Coordinates of C-alpha atoms and ligand atoms in Angstrom, one line a residue:
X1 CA 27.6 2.9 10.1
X2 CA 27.2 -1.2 10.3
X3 CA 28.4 -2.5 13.1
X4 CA 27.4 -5.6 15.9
X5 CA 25.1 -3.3 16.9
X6 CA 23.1 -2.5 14.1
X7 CA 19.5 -3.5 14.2
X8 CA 18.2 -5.3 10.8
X9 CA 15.2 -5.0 8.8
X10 CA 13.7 -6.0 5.6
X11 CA 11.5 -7.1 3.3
X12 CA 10.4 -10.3 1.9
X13 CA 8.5 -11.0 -1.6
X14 CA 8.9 -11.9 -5.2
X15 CA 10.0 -10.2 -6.9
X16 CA 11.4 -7.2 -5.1
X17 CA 14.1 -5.5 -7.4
X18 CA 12.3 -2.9 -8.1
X19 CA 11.0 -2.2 -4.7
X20 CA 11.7 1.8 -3.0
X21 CA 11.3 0.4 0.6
X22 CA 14.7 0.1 1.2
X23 CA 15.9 3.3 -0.2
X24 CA 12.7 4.6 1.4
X25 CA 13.4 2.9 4.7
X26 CA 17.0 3.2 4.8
X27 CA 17.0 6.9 4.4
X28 CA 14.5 7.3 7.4
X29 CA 16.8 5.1 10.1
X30 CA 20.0 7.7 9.2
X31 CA 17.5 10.6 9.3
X32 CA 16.8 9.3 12.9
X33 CA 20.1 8.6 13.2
X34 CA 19.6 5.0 14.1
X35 CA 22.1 2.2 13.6
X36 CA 19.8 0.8 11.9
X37 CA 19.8 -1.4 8.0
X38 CA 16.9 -2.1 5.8
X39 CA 17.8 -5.1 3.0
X40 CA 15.5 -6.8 0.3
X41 CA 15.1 -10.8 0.3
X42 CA 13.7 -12.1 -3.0
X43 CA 12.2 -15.1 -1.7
X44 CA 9.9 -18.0 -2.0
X45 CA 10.2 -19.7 1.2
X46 CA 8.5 -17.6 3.6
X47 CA 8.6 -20.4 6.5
X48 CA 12.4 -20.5 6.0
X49 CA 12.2 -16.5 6.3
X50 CA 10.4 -16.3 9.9
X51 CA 12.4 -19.0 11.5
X52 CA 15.6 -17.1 10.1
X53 CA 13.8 -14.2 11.5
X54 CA 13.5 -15.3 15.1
X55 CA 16.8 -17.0 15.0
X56 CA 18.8 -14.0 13.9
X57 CA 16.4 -11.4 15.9
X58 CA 15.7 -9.3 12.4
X59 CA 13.7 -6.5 14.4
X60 CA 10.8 -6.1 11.8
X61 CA 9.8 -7.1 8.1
X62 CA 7.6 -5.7 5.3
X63 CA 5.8 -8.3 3.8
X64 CA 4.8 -8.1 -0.1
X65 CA 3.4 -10.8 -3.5
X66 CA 2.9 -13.3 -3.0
X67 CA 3.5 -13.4 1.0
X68 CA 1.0 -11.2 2.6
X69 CA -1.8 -13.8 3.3
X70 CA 0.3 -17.0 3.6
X71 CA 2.6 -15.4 6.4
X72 CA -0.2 -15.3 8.2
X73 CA -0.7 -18.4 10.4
X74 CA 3.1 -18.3 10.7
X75 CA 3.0 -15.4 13.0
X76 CA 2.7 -15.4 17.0
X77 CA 0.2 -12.5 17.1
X78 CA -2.5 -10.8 14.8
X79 CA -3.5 -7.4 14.8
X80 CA -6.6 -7.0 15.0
X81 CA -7.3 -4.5 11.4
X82 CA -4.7 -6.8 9.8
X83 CA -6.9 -9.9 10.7
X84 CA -10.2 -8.8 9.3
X85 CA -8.1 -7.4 6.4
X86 CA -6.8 -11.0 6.0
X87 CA -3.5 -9.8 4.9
X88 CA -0.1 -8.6 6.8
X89 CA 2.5 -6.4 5.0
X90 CA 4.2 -5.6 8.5
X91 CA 6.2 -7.9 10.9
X92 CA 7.3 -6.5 14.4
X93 CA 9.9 -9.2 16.3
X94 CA 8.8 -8.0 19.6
X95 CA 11.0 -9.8 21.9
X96 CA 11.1 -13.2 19.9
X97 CA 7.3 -12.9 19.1
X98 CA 6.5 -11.9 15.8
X99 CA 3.4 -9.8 15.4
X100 CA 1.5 -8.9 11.9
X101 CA 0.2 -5.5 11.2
X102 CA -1.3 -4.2 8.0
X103 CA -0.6 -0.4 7.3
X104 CA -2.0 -0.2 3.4
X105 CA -5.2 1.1 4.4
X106 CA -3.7 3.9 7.4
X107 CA -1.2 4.8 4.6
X108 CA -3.9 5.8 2.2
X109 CA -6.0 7.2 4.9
X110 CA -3.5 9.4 5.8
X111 CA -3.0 10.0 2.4
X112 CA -5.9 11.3 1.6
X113 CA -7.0 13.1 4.5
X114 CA -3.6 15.5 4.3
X115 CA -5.7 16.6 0.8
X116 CA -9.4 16.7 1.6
X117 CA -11.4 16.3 5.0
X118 CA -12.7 12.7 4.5
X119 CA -16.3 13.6 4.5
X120 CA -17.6 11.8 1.2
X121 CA -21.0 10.8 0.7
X122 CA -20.2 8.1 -1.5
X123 CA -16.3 6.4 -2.2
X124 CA -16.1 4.1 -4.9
X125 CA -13.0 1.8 -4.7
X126 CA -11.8 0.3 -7.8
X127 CA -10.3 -3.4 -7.4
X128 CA -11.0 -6.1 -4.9
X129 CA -7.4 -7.5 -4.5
X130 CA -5.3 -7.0 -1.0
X131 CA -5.2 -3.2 -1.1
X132 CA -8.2 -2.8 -2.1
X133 CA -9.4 -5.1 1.1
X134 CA -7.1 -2.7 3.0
X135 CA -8.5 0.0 1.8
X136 CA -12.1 -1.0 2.3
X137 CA -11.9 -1.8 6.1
X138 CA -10.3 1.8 7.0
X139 CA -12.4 3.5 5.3
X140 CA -15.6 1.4 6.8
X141 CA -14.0 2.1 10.1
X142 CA -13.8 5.8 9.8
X143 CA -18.0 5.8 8.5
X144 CA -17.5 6.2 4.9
X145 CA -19.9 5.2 2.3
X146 CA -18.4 2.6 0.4
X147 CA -19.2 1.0 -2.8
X148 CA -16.9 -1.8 -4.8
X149 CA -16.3 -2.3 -8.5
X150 CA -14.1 -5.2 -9.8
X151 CA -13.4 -7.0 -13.0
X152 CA -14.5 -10.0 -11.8
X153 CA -17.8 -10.1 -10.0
X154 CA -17.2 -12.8 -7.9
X155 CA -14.3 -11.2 -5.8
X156 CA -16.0 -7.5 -6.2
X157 CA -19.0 -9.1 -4.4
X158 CA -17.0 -11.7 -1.7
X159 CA -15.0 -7.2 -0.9
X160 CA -18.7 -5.8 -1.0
X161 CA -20.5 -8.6 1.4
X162 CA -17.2 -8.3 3.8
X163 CA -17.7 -4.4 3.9
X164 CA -21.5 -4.7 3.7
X165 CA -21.4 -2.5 0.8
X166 CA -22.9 -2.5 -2.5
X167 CA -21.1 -3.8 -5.8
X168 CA -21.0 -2.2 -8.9
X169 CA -19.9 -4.2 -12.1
X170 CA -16.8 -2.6 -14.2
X171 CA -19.4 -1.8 -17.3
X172 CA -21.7 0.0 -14.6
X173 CA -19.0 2.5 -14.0
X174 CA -20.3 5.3 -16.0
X175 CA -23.6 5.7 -13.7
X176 CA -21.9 5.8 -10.5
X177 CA -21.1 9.9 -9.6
X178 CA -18.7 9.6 -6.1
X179 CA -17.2 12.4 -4.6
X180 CA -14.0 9.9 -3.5
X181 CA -12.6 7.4 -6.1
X182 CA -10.2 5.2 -5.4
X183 CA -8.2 3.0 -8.2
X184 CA -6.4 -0.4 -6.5
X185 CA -6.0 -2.2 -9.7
X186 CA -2.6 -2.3 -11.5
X187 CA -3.9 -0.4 -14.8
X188 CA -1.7 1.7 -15.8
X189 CA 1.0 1.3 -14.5
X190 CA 4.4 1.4 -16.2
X191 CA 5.2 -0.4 -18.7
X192 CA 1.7 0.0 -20.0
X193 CA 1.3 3.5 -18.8
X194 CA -1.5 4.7 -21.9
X195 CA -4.3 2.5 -19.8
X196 CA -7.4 3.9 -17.5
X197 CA -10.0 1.3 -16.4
X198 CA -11.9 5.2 -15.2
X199 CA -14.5 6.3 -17.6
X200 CA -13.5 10.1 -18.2
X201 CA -17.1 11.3 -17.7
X202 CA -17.4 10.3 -14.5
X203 CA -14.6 12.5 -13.4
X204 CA -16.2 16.1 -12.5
X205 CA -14.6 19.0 -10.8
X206 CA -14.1 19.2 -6.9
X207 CA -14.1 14.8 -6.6
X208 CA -11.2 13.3 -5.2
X209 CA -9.2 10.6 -7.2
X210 CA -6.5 8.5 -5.9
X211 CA -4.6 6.4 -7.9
X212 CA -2.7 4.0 -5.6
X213 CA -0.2 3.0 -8.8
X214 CA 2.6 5.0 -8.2
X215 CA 4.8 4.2 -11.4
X216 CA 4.4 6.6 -13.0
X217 CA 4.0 8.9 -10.2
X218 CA 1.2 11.1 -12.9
X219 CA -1.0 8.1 -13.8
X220 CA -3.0 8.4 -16.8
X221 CA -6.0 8.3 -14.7
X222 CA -4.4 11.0 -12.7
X223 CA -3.7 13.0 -15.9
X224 CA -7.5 13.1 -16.8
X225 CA -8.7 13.9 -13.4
X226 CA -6.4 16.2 -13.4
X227 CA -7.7 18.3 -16.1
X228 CA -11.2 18.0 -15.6
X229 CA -10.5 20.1 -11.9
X230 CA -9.7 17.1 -9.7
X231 CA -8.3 16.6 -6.6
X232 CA -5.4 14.2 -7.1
X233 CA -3.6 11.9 -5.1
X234 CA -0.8 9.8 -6.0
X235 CA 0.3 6.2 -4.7
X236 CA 3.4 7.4 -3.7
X237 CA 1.5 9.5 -1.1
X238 CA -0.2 5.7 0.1
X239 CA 3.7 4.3 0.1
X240 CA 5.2 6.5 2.0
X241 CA 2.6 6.8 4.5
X242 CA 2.0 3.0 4.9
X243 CA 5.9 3.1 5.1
X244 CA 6.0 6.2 8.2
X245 CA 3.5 3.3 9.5
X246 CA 6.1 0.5 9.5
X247 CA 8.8 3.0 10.4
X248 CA 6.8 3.8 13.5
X249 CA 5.7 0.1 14.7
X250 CA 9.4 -1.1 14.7
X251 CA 10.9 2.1 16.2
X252 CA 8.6 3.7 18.5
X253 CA 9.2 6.5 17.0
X254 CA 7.3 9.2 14.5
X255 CA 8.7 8.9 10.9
X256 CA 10.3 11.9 9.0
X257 CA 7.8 11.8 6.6
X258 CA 9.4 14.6 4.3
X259 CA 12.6 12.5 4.0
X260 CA 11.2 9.2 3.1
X261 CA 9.3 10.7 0.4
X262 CA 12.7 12.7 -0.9
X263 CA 14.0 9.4 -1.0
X264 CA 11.0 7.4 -2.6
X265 CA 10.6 10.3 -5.3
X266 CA 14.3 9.9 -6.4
X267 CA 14.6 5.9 -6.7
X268 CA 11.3 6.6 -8.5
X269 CA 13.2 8.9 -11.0
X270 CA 15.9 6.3 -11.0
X271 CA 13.9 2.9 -11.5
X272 CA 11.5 4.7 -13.6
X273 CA 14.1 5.3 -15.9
X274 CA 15.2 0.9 -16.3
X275 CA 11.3 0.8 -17.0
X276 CA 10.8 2.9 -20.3
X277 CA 14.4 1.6 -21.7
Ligands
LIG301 P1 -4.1 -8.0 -6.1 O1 -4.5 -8.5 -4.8 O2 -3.5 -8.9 -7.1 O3 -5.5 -7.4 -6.8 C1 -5.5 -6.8 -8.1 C2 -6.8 -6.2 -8.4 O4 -6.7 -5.6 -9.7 C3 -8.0 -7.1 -8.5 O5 -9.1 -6.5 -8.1 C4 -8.0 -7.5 -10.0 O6 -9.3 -7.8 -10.5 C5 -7.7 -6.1 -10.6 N1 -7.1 -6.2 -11.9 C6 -5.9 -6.8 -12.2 N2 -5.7 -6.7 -13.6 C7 -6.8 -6.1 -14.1 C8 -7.2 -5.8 -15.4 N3 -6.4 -6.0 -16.5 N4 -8.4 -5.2 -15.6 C9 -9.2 -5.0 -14.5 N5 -8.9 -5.3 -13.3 C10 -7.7 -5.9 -13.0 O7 -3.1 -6.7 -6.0 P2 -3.0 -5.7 -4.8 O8 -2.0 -6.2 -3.8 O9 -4.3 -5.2 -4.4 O10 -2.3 -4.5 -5.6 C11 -2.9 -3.8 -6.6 C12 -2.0 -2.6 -7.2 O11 -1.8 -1.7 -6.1 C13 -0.6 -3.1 -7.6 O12 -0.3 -2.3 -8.8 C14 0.3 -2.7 -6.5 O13 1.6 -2.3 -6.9 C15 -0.4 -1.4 -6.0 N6 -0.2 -1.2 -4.5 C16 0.2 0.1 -4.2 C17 0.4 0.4 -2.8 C18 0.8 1.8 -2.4 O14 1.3 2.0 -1.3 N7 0.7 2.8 -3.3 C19 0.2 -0.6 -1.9 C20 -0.3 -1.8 -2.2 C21 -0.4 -2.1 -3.6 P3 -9.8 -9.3 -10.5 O15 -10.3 -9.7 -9.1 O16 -10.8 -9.3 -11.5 O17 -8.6 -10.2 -10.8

């Protein structure tokens, strides 16, 4: 029910239309049975945004493209993973004071470890962009051997220096044999769904691959890892988890996990369908 009582959320970015948070989110608050509202604001003007935040007391945000750096000085607190990340995807209005968290790289911790034990000798992260930053920093927090490989070598080595870790060009690929891999970059996701930046022969039985695109929920690369014995994780895993996150930061309390990925799976099934029209 919405009523003078009910406590808003949201997100802000551009575009959002196809984004599952709120499905994701609002499915979570009646789980809890909280009076809670989660709505999407396609927006440019993200200084416009926080004022209206702290005028209208909107309890908490997610923060998406192109916002997630550029909110930053705009907040009244930084946590401290989301500053050496250098990116916020989560605001908490604590009280009129509006706080930035980043929950990317918990999300796809959590991810993973709920499919292996996080003990690899060597994880090779794919991408340098924000998640891939996100990524990075947990993962170099929790002791794991990280190594970076980008398209372009300029941001693939500013990622590397940051995590003091070595970088490995995109046409070096082929030598690299990790027991994690993890893919940041958008390839192949939907609508171009036939594309892998992974070379298959790196892919050997027992390695872990996640593949933080999550439309389609069965990558391509996820497809080959698949059948050459595998682990695989999906990005939906990283998006509801980084979403229990949020849930958790603006209620106090633990998220039902099973429900919010319910929820994400079936506006995946519905969205997916709009994008191979
Ligand atoms: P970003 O900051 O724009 O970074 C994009 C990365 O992908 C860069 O490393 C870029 O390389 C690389 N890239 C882009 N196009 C490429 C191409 N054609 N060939 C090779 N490399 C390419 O984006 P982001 O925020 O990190 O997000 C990346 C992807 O992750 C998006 O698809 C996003 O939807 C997804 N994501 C998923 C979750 C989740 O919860 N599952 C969370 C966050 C993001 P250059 O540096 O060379 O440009």
């Amino acid at each position: 029910m919405i009523d003078q009582h009910t406590k808003l959320y949201g997100l802000l970015g551009c575009p959002v239309g196809h984004s599952l948070s709120p499905t994701m989110q609002n499915a979570a608050f009646r789980a809890s049975g909280l009076n809670a509202a989660y709505l999407a604001f396609e927006t440019r003007d993200i200084g416009g945004c926080l004022r209206g935040m702290r005028a209208l007391g909107i309890r908490g945000m997610s923060v998406t493209i192109p916002h997630k750096s550029a909110v930053i000085p705009l907040l009244d607190e930084l946590d401290d993973l989301a500053s050496r990340i250098g990116a916020v995807n989560t605001i908490v209005n604590d009280d009129g004071r509006l706080i930035g968290y980043n929950t990317d790289g918990i999300g796809a911790l959590k991810a993973i470890e709920a499919k292996s034990d996080l003990n690899p000798e060597v994880c090779l992260i794919i991408g340098a962009g924000g998640a891939a930053r996100a990524i990075g920093f947990i993962l170099k927090e929790r002791g794991v051997n990280v190594a970076v490989a980008n398209r372009s070598h300029e941001r693939g080595r500013a990622l590397a220096a940051s995590l003091s870790c070595p970088f490995v060009p995109l046409d070096e690929l082929k030598g690299m044999s990790p027991d994690l891999l993890i893919q940041t970059t958008p390839i192949g996701m939907a609508p171009k769904v036939g594309e892998c930046i992974v070379p298959e022969s790196i892919l050997k039985e027992g390695m872990v691959v996640m593949d933080i695109v999550y439309n389609p929920l069965k990558t391509k690369l996820l497809t080959i890892a698949g059948g050459r014995g595998c682990v695989t994780i999906s990005g939906l895993d990283m998006f509801v988890n980084q979403g229990a996150e949020q849930f958790k930061l603006w209620t106090g309390l633990d998220a039902p996990v099973d429900v919010m990925s319910r929820a994400a799976k079936e506006a995946l099934g519905d969205v997916g369908k709009d994008w191979f029209e």
